[in-house]
Each structure stands twice: as structure tokens, then as C-alpha cells.
mmCIF file of C-alpha atoms in Angstrom:
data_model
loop_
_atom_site.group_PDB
_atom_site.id
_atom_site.type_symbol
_atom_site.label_atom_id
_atom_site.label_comp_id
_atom_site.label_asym_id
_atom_site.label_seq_id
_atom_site.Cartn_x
_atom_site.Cartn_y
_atom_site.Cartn_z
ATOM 1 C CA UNK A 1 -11.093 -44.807 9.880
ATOM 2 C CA UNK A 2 -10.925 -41.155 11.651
ATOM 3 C CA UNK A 3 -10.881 -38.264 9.561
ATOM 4 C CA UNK A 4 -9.100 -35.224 11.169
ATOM 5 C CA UNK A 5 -10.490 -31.854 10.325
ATOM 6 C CA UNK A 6 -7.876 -29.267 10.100
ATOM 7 C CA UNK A 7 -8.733 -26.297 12.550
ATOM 8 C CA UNK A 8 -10.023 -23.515 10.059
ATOM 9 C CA UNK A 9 -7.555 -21.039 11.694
ATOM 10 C CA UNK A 10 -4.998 -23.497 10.931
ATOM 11 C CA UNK A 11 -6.386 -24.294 7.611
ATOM 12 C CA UNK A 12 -5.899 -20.059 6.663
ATOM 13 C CA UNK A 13 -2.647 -20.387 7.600
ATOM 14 C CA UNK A 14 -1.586 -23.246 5.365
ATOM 15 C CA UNK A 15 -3.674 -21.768 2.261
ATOM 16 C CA UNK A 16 -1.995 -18.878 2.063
ATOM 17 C CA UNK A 17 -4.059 -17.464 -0.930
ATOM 18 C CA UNK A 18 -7.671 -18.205 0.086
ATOM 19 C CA UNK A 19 -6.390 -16.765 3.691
ATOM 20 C CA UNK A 20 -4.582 -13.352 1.581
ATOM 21 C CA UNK A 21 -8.515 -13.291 -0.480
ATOM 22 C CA UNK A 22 -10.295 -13.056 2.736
ATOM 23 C CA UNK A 23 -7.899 -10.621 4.319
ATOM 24 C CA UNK A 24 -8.887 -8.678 1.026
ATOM 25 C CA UNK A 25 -12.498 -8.784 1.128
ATOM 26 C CA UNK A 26 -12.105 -7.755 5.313
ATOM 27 C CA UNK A 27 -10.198 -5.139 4.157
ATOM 28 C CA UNK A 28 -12.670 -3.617 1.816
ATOM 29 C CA UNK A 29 -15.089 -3.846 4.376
ATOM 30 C CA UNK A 30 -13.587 -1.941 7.259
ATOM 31 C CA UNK A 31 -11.952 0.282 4.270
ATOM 32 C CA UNK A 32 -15.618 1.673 2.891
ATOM 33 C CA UNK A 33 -18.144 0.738 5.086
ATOM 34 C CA UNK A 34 -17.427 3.707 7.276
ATOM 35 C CA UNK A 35 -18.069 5.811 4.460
ATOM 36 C CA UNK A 36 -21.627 4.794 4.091
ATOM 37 C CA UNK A 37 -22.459 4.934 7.843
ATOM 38 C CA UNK A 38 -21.172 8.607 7.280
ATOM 39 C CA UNK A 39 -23.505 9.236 4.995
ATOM 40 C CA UNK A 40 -26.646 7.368 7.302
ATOM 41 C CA UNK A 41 -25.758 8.893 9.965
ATOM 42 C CA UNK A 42 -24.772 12.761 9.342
ATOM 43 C CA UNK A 43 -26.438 13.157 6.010
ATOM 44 C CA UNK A 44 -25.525 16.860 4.357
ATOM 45 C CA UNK A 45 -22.688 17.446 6.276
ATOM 46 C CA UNK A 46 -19.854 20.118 5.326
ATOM 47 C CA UNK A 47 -16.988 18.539 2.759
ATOM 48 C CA UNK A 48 -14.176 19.194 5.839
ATOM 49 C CA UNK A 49 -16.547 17.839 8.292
ATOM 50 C CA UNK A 50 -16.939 14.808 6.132
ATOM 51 C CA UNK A 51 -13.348 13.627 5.339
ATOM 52 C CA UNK A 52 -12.666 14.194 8.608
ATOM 53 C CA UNK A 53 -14.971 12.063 10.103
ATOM 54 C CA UNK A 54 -14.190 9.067 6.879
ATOM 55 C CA UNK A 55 -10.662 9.555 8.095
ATOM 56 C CA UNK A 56 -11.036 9.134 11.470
ATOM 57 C CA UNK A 57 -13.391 6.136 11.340
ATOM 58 C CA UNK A 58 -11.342 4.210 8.234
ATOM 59 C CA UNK A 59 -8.558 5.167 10.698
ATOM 60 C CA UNK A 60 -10.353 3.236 13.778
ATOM 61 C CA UNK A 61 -12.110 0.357 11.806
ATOM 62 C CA UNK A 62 -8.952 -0.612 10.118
ATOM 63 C CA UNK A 63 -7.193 -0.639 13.580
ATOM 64 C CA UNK A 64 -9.082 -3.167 14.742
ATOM 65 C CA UNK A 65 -9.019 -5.593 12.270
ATOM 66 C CA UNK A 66 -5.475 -5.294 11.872
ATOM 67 C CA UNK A 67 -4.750 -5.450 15.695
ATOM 68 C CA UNK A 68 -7.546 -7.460 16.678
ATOM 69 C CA UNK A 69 -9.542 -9.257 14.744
ATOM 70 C CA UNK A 70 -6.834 -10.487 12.638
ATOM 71 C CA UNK A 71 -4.133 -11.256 15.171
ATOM 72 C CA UNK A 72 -6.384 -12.603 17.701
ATOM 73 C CA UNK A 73 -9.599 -13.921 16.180
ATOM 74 C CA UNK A 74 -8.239 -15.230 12.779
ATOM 75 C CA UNK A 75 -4.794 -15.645 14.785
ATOM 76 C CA UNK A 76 -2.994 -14.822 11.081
ATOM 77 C CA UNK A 77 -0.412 -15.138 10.272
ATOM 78 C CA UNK A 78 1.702 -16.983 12.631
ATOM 79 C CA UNK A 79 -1.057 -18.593 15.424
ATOM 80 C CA UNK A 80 -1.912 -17.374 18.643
ATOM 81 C CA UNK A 81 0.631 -14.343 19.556
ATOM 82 C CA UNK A 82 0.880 -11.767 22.145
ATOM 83 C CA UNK A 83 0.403 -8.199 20.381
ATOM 84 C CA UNK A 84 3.879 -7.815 20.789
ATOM 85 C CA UNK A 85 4.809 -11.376 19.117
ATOM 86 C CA UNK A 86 2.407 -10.273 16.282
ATOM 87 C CA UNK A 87 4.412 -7.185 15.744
ATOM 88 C CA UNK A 88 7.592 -8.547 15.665
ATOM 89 C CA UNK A 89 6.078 -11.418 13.103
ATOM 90 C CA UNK A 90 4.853 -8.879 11.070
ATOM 91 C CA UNK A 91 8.092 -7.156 11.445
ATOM 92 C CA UNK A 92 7.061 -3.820 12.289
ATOM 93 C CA UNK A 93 9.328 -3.886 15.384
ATOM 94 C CA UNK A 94 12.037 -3.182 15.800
ATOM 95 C CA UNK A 95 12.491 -0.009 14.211
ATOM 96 C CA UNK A 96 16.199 0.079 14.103
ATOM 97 C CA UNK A 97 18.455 0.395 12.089
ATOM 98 C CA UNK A 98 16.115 3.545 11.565
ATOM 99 C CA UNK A 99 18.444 5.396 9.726
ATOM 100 C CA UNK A 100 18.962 2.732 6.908
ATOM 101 C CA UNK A 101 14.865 2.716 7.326
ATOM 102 C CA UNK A 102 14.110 6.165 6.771
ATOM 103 C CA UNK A 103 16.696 6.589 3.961
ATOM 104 C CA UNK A 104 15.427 3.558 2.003
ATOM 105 C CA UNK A 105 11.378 4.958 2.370
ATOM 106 C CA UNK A 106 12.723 8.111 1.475
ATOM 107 C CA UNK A 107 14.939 6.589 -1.352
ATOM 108 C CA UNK A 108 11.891 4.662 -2.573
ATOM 109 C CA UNK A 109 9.506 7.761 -2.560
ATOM 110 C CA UNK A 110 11.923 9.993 -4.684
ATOM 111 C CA UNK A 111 12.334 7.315 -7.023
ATOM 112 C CA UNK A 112 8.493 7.441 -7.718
ATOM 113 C CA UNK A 113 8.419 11.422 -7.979
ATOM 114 C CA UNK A 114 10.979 11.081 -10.281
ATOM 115 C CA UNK A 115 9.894 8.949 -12.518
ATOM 116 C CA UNK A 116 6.254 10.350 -12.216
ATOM 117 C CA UNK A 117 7.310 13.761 -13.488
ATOM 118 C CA UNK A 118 9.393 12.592 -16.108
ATOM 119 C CA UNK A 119 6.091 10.915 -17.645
ATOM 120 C CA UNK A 120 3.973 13.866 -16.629
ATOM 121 C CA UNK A 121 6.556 15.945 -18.950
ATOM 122 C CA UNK A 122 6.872 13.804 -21.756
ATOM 123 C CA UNK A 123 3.233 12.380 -21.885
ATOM 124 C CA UNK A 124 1.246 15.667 -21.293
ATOM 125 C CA UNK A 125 0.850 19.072 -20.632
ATOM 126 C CA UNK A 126 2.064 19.157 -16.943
ATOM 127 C CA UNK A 127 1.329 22.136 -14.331
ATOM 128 C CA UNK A 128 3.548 23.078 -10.973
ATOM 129 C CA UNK A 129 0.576 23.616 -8.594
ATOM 130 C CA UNK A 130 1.412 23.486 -5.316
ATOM 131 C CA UNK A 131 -2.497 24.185 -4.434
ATOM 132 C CA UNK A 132 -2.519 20.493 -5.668
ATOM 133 C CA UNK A 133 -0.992 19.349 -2.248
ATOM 134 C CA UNK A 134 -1.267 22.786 -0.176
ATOM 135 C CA UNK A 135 -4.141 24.245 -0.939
ATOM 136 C CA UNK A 136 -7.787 24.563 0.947
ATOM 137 C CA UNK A 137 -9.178 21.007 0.750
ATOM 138 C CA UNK A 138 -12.102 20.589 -1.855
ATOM 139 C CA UNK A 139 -14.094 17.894 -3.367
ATOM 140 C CA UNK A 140 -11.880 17.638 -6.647
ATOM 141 C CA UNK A 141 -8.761 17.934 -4.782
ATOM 142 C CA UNK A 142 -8.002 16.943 -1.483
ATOM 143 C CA UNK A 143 -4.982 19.629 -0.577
ATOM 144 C CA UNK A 144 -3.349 19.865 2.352
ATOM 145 C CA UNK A 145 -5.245 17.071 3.995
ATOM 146 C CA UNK A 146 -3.282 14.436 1.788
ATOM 147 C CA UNK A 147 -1.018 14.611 4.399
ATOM 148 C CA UNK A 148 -3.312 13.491 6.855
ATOM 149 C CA UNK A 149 -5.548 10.963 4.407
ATOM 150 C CA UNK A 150 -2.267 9.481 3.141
ATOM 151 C CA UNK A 151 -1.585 7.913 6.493
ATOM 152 C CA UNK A 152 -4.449 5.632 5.648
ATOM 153 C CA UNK A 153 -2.844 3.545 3.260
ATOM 154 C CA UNK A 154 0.661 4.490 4.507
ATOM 155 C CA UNK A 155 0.100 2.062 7.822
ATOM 156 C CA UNK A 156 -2.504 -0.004 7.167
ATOM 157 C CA UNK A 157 -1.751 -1.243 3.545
ATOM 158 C CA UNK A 158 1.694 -1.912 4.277
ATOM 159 C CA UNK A 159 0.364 -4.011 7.874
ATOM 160 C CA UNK A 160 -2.041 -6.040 5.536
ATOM 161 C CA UNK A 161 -0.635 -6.617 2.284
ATOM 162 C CA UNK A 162 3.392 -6.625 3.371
ATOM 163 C CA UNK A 163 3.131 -7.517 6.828
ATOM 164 C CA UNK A 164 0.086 -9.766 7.086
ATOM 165 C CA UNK A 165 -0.502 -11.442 3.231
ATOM 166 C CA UNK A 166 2.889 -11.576 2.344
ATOM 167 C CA UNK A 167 4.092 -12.779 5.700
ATOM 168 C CA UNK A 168 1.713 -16.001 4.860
ATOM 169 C CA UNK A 169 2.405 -16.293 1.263
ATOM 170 C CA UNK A 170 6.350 -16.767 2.209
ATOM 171 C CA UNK A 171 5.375 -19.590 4.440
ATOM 172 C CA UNK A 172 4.034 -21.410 1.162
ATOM 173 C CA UNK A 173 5.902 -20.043 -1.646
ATOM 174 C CA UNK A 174 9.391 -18.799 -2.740
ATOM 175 C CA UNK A 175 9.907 -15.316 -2.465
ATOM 176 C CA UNK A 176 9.561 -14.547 -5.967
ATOM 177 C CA UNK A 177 6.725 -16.544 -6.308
ATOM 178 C CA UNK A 178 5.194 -14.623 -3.251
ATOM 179 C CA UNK A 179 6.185 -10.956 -4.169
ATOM 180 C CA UNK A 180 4.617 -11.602 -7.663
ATOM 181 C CA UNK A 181 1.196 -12.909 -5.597
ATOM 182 C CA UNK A 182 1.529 -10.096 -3.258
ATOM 183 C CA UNK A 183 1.748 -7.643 -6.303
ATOM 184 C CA UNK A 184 -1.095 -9.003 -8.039
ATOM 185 C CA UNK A 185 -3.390 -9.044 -5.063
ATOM 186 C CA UNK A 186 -2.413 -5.083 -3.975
ATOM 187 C CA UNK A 187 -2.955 -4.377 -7.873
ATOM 188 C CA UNK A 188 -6.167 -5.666 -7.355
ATOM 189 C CA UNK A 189 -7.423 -4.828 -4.452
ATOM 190 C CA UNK A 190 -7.401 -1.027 -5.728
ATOM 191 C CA UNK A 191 -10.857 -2.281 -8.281
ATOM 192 C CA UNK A 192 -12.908 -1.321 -5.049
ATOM 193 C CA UNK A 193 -12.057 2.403 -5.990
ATOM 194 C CA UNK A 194 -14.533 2.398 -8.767
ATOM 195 C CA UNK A 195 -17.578 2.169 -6.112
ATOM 196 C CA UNK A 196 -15.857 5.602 -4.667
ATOM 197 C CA UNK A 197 -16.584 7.526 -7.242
ATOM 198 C CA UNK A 198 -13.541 6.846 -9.496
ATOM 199 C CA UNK A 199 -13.655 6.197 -13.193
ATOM 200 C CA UNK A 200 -12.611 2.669 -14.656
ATOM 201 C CA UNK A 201 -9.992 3.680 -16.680
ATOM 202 C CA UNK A 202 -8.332 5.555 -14.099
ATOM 203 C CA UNK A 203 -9.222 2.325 -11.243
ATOM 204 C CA UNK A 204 -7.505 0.491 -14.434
ATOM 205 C CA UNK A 205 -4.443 2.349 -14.606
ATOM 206 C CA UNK A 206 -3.948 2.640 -10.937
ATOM 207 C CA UNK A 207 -4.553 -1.516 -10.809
ATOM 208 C CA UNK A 208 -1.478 -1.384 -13.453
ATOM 209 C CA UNK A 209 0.699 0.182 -11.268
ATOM 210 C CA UNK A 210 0.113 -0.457 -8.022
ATOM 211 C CA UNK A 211 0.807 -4.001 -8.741
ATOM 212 C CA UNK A 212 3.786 -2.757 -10.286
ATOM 213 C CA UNK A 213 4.759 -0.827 -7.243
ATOM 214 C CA UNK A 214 3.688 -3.195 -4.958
ATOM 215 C CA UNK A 215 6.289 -5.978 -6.145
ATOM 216 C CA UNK A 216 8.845 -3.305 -5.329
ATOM 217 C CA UNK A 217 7.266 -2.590 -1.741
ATOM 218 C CA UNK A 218 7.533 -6.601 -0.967
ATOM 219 C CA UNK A 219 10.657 -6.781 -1.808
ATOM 220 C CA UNK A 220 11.968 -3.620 0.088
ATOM 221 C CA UNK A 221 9.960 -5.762 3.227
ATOM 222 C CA UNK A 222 11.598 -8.972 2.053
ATOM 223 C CA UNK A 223 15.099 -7.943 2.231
ATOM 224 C CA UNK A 224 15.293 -5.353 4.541
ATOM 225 C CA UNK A 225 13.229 -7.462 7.169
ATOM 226 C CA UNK A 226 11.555 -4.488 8.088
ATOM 227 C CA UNK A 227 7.891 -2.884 7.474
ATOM 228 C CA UNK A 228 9.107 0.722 8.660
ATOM 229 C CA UNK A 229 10.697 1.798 5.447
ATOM 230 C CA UNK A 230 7.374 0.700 3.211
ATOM 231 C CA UNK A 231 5.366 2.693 5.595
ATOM 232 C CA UNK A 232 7.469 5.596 5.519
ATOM 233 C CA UNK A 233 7.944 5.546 1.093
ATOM 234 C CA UNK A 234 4.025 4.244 0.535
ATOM 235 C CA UNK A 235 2.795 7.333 2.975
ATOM 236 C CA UNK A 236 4.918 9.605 1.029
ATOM 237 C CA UNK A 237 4.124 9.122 -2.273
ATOM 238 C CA UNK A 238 0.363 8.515 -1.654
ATOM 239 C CA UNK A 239 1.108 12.532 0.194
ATOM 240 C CA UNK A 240 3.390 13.953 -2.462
ATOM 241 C CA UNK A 241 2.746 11.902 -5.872
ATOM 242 C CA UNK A 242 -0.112 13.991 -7.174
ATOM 243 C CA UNK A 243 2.100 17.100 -7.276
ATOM 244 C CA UNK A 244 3.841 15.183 -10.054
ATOM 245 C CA UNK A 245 1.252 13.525 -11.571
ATOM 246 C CA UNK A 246 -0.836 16.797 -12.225
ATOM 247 C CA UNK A 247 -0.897 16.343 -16.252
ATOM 248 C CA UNK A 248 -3.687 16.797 -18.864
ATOM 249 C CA UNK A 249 -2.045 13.519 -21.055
ATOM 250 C CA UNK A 250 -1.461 13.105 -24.305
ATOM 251 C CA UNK A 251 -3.571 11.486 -26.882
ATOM 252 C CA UNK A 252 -1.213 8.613 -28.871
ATOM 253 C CA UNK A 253 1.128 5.642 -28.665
ATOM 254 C CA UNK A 254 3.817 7.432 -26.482
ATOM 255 C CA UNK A 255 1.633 8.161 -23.621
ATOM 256 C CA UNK A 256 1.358 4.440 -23.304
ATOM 257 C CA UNK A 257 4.994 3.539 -24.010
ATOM 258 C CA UNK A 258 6.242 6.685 -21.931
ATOM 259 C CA UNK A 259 3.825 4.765 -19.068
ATOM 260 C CA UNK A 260 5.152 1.353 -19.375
ATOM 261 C CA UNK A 261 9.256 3.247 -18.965
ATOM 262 C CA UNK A 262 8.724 5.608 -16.130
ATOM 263 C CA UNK A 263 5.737 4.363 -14.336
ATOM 264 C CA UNK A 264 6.241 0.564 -14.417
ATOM 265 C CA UNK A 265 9.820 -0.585 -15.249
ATOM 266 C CA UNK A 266 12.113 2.335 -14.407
ATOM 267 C CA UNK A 267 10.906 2.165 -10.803
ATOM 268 C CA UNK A 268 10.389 -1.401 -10.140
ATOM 269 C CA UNK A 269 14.445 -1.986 -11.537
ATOM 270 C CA UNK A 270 15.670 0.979 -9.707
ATOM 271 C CA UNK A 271 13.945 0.458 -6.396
ATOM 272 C CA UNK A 272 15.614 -3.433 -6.373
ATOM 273 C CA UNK A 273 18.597 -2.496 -7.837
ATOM 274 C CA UNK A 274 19.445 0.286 -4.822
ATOM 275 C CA UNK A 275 18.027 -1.832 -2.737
ATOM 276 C CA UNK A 276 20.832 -4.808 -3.396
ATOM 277 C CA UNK A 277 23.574 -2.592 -2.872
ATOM 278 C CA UNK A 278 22.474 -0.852 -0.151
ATOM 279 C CA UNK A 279 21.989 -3.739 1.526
ATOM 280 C CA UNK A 280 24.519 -6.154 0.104
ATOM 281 C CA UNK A 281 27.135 -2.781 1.921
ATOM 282 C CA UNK A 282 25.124 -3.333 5.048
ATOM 283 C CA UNK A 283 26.293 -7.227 5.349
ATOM 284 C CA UNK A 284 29.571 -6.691 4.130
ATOM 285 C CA UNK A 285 32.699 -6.915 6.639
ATOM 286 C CA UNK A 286 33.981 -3.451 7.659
#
């Protein structure tokens, strides 16, 4: 009796999850270990100098795992492709119709800011600053250069976990069953945060929501077929959000229920709900 070994790139691609946990833990690396070569390798360095650099090497690492390494050494998530085939798998191509694309990332990214400063007035003492996303970058706020960090996550989140994970999960599960996976995993991945610098509450929070947010990215990729709009709504709130989200919060039960409203459940329902009729008038007969 012969056993047959399943090739591992073959086996990734039929476990779907195990494949999405090591696209994670990839991720992570290529995500922060630029960060600490920064640090070996410049030392005391001016604060410009050094997000600059982070940005530009993130940038560059994450490029090449997400355009080489993963398309052509783990061959994910379709098998041996051409860059182009890849692209097109991961739908990122084509990018028309543009102008339903750009109105639905734009759509999506108001909804946020919306909802954001309706919890930043109700749950706290919020402040207007636009020094928050125009001012002089500086260690406790990033300024103007959120505009140029938020491209980050804006391309190469939405390439791994829309494009890449959930691209695989949909070959094993149903769609709902894969956006909820999807969601959890993007929640998650957001723990690594804490060995940046960031507190656990607030890594805690932003776990809460971003898996909350991210079952409203996948399916936005899902139905529209299309990884242009989630780039274009997850690169502007990452760039715009903390103009709303500049509160000192409250200290009781409402902050918590005025979270669960306008942070988790008002934008997951309005996101789909726009999203059906938009596209439900897109496939009807004119």
C-alpha cells in the first residue's frame, strides 16, 4: 500500500485556516521586524528620520511577501500564477467600474467617521483638532504623516487579509462562514500592537473592532468582487479616523453601550445594508 503525501503548497491551500495562521505570523514578521533593524542599525536617530525610514522599509518588506514570497514561493492562494493571474485572483484588477469603487470606499469611510464622532460626543469630552491629522509629526501624534503611514495598512492589509486569507477561506467555507473567520483573524492579528508600545486595553478595544470592521471589509470584497474599494475606505479611515476619535471618554456603563451602537453594530449593518442596494441597482435591468 502507497501512501501519497499531499504537496505542502497544496496542503496550504486545502487548509485554509492553518494556511490564513501562517500568512499571519509572516505578516507580523515583515510588519515589525523592520522596526528593530531601525533601531540596530541607526540607533538615536531624529523622530522624522525614523518613521520615515519604518515606513519605507514596512513599505518594501511587505511588498515582497505579498508579491513574492507568497504568490510564488507559497504559490497561495490559487497555485502557480503569473503576477498578473495572481492579481486578478486576488481581485485587485481590474479596477473598473472605478466609479462604483471609489464611491463605495468613500461610502464605507464616512460611515466610520460618522459613527466615530457620534460616540466621541456622547461617550466623552471630544476636541476638533485638526493638529491631530495636520499638524508637525511628533511622537504622541503622528500628524500629517498619517497620510503617508496609513497607506501601510490601506494596501497591504486589504492584499493579505481580503485578497489573500479570505480568497482561501472561500475555497473551503461558505461566505458567511469565511467573512466571520476573516473577521476574527484581522481582529486578532492587531494583539501584535501591544509589543509597539501600545497599551492592552487600547490593543483590546482595537481587537473589538477591527474584527467588527473587518467582517464589513470582506463583505464589501465579497460582493463587489473587487479589492479597490477596501483599499480606498481602510486607507481612509486609518488617515482620517483619529480626527474623530480624539475624546478623553467617559467613566460608566454608557461609554460601553454607546461603543457597542456606533462603533460595532451601526457600521457593520449600515456598511451591508448600502452595500445590497447599491449593488442589487447595479445588476438590475435598465
Amino acid at each position: 500500500m502507497v501512501i501519497k503525501l499531499e504537496q505542502p503548497k497544496k496542503f496550504l491551500i486545502t487548509h485554509s485556516v492553518l494556511a490564513s495562521l501562517i500568512l499571519l505570523g509572516l505578516y507580523w514578521l515583515f510588519a515589525f521586524s523592520p522596526r528593530i533593524l531601525v533601531v540596530i542599525l541607526f540607533g538615536s536617530i531624529s523622530f522624522i528620520l525614523f518613521i520615515w525610514i519604518v515606513f519605507l522599509m514596512v513599505f518594501g518588506f511587505l511588498a515582497i511577501l505579498w508579491l513574492v514570497i507568497v504568490p510564488r514561493g507559497l504559490k497561495l492562494p490559487n497555485g502557480k500564477e503569473s503576477l498578473k493571474e495572481y492579481a486578478e485572483s486576488i481581485h485587485i484588477t481590474p479596477f473598473n467600474p472605478w466609479k462604483r469603487n471609489l464611491f463605495l470606499g468613500i461610502l464605507f469611510a464616512a460611515i466610520i467617521w460618522t459613527c466615530t464622532l457620534l460616540f466621541s460626543l456622547l461617550a466623552g469630552e471630544y476636541t476638533f483638532d485638526l493638529n491631530v491629522i495636520f499638524g508637525f509629526p511628533e511622537e504622541n501624534n503622528m500628524g500629517i504623516f498619517l497620510f503617508i503611514s496609513s497607506l501601510t495598512p490601506g494596501i497591504w492589509e486589504e492584499i493579505a487579509f481580503r485578497g489573500v486569507i479570505l480568497t482561501l477561506l472561500l475555497k473551503k467555507y461558505s461566505e458567511k462562514k469565511a467573512i466571520i473567520i476573516d473577521g476574527i483573524i484581522f481582529g486578532f492579528a492587531h494583539v501584535v500592537n501591544i509589543f509597539a508600545g501600545q497599551d492592552i486595553g487600547t490593543t483590546i478595544i482595537q481587537m473589538i473592532y477591527a474584527t467588527f470592521w473587518g467582517f464589513a471589509f470582506a463583505y464589501m470584497y465579497i460582493k463587489t468582487e473587487s479589492l479597490i474599494p477596501c483599499i480606498i475606505a481602510h486607507y481612509l479611515i486609518d488617515a482620517f479616523n483619529p480626527l474623530f476619535f480624539n475624546v478623553i471618554l467617559g467613566q460608566n456603563i454608557l461609554v460601553l453601550i454607546y461603543f457597542v451602537i456606533f462603533i460595532l453594530i451601526l457600521p457593520l449593518f449600515l456598511t451591508i445594508g448600502l452595500i445590497k442596494i447599491i449593488m442589487k441597482r447595479e445588476t438590475e435591468p435598465k
